[in-house]
Tab-separated table of C-alpha atoms in Angstrom:
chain	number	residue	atom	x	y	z
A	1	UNK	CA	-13.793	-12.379	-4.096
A	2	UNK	CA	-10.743	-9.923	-4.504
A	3	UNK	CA	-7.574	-10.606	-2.620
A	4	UNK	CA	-6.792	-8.018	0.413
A	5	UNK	CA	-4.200	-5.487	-1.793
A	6	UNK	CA	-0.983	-4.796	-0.802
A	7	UNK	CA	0.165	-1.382	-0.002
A	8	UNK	CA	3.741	0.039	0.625
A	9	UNK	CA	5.640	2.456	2.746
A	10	UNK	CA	4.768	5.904	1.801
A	11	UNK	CA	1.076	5.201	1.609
A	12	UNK	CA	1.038	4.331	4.759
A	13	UNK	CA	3.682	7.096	6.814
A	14	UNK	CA	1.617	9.323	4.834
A	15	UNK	CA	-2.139	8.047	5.693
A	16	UNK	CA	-1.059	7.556	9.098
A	17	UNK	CA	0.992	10.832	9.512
A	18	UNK	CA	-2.304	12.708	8.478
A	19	UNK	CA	-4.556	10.928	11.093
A	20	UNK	CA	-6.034	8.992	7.562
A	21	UNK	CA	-5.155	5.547	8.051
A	22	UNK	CA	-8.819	3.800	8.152
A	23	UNK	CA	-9.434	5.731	4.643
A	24	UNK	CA	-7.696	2.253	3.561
A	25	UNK	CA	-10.753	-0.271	4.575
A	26	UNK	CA	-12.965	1.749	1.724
A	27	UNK	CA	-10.880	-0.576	-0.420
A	28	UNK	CA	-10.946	-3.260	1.946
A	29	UNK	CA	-11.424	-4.811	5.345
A	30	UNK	CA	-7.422	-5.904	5.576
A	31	UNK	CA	-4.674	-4.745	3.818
A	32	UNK	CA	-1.657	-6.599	3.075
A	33	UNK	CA	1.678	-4.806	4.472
A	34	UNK	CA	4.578	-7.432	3.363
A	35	UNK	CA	7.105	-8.130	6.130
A	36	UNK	CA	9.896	-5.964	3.802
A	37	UNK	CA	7.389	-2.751	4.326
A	38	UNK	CA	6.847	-3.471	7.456
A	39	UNK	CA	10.926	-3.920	8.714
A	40	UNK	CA	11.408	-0.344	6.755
A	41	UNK	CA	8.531	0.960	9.059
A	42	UNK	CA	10.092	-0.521	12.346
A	43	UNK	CA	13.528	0.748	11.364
A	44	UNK	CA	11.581	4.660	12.354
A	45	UNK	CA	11.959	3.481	15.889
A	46	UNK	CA	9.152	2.170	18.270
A	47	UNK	CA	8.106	5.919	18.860
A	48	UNK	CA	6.825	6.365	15.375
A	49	UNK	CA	3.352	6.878	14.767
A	50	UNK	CA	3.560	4.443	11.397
A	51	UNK	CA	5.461	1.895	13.412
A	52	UNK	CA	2.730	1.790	16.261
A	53	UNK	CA	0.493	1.819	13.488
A	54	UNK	CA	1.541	-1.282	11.776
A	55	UNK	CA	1.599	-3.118	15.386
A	56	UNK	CA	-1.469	-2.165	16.408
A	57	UNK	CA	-3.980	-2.703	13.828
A	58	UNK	CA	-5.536	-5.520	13.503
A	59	UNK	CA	-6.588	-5.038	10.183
A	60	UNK	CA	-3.095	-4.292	8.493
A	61	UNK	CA	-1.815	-8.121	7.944
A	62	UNK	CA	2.327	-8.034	8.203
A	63	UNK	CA	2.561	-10.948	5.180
A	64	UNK	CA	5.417	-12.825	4.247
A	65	UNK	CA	4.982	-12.190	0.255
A	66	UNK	CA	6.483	-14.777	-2.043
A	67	UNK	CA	9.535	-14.268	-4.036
A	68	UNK	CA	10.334	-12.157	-6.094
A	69	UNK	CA	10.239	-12.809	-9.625
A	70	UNK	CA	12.837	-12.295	-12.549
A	71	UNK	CA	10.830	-8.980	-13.929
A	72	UNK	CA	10.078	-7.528	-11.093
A	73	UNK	CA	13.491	-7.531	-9.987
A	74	UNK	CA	14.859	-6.229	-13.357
A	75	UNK	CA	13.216	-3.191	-13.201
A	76	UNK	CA	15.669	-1.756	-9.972
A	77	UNK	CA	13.452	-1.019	-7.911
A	78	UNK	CA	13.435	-1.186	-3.743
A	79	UNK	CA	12.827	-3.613	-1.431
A	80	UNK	CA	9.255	-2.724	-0.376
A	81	UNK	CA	8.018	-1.665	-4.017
A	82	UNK	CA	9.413	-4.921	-5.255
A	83	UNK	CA	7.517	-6.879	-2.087
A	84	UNK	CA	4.203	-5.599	-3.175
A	85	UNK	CA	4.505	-5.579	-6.620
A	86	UNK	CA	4.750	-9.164	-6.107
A	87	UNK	CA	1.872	-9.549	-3.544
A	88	UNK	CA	0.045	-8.311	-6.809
A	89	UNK	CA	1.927	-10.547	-8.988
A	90	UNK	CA	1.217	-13.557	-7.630
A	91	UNK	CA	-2.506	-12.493	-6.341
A	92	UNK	CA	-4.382	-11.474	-9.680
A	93	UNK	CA	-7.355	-10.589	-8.287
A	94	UNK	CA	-5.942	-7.888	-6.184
A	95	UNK	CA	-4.536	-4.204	-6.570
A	96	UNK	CA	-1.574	-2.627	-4.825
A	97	UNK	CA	-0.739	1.033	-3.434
A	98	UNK	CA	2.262	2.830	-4.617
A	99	UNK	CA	3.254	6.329	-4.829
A	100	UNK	CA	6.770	5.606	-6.502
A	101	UNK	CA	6.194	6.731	-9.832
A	102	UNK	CA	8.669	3.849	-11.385
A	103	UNK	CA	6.877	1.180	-8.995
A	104	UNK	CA	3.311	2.504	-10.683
A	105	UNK	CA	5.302	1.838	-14.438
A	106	UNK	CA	6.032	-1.651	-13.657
A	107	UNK	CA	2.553	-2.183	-12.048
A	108	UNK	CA	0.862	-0.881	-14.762
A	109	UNK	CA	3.390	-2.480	-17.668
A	110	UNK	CA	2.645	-6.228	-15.792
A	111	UNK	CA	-0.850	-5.365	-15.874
A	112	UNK	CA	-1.019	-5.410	-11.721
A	113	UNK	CA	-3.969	-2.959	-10.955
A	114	UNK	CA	-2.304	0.371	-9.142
A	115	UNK	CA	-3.807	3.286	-7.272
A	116	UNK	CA	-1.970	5.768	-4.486
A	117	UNK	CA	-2.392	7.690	-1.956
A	118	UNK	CA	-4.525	9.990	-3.824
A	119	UNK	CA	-6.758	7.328	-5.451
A	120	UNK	CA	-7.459	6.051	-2.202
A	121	UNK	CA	-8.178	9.575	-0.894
A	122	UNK	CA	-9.991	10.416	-4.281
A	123	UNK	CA	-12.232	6.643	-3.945
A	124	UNK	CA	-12.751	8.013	0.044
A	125	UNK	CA	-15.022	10.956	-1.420
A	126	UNK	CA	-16.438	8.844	-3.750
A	127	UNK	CA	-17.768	6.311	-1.373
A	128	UNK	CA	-18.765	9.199	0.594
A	129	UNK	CA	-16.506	8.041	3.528
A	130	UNK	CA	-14.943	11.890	3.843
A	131	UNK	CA	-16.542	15.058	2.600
A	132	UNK	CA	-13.672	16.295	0.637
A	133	UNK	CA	-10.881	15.405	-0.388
A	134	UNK	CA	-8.956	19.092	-0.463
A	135	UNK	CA	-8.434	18.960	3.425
A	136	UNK	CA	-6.482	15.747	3.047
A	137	UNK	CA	-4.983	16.821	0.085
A	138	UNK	CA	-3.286	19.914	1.582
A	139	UNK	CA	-2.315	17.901	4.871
């Protein structure tokens, strides 16, 4: 069985923003938000919709993710791109959700299975969880 993926912060201000967050559990039942994500998120204030989001679903798991290793580091990236990328590092039989295109480079150059907001939307209307994906798309 695949381990829950990881997913960063613009996935999820964006999904949530839009009123899209449970468009996540068509790639799983819990998602993975490491602690780094998570403090960006709270730093919105406790009146933000992704904040309350991240504290009140049960189903989003705030994860301590392990270090972060030598490559990952090397390739500059920030704090919550380099969390998950490690999440999927260390987890092998997982993905991860990023939007930053450099983040998506080092994903796909360490061989860590990617996919973004769109994929997510795009595997929604696959699964036939929405009826299309334009209305999201233009949100």
């Amino acid at each position: 069985m695949a381990d829950h993926p990881a997913i960063n912060t613009s996935p999820l201000i964006f999904l949530t923003k839009g009123n899209y967050l449970s468009l996540l559990q068509v790639l799983s039942e819990k998602i993975i938000v490491p602690e780094i994500v998570a403090t960006e998120i709270k730093a919105y204030g406790e009146s933000d919709i992704t904040a309350q989001a991240v504290a009140k679903t049960d189903w989003l798991l705030v994860t301590k993710t392990p270090p972060i290793p030598n490559l990952i580091q090397s390739w500059d990236l920030g704090a919550g791109e380099s969390a998950v990328l490690s999440w999927g590092y260390f987890h092998s039989n997982t993905e991860v959700i990023l939007d930053d295109l450099m983040a998506r480079r080092c994903a796909n150059a360490l061989k860590i299975p990617v996919r973004g907001t769109l994929g997510i939307v795009l595997l929604a209307k696959q699964r036939g969880a929405i009826p299309s994906a334009r209305p999201i798309l233009a949100t």
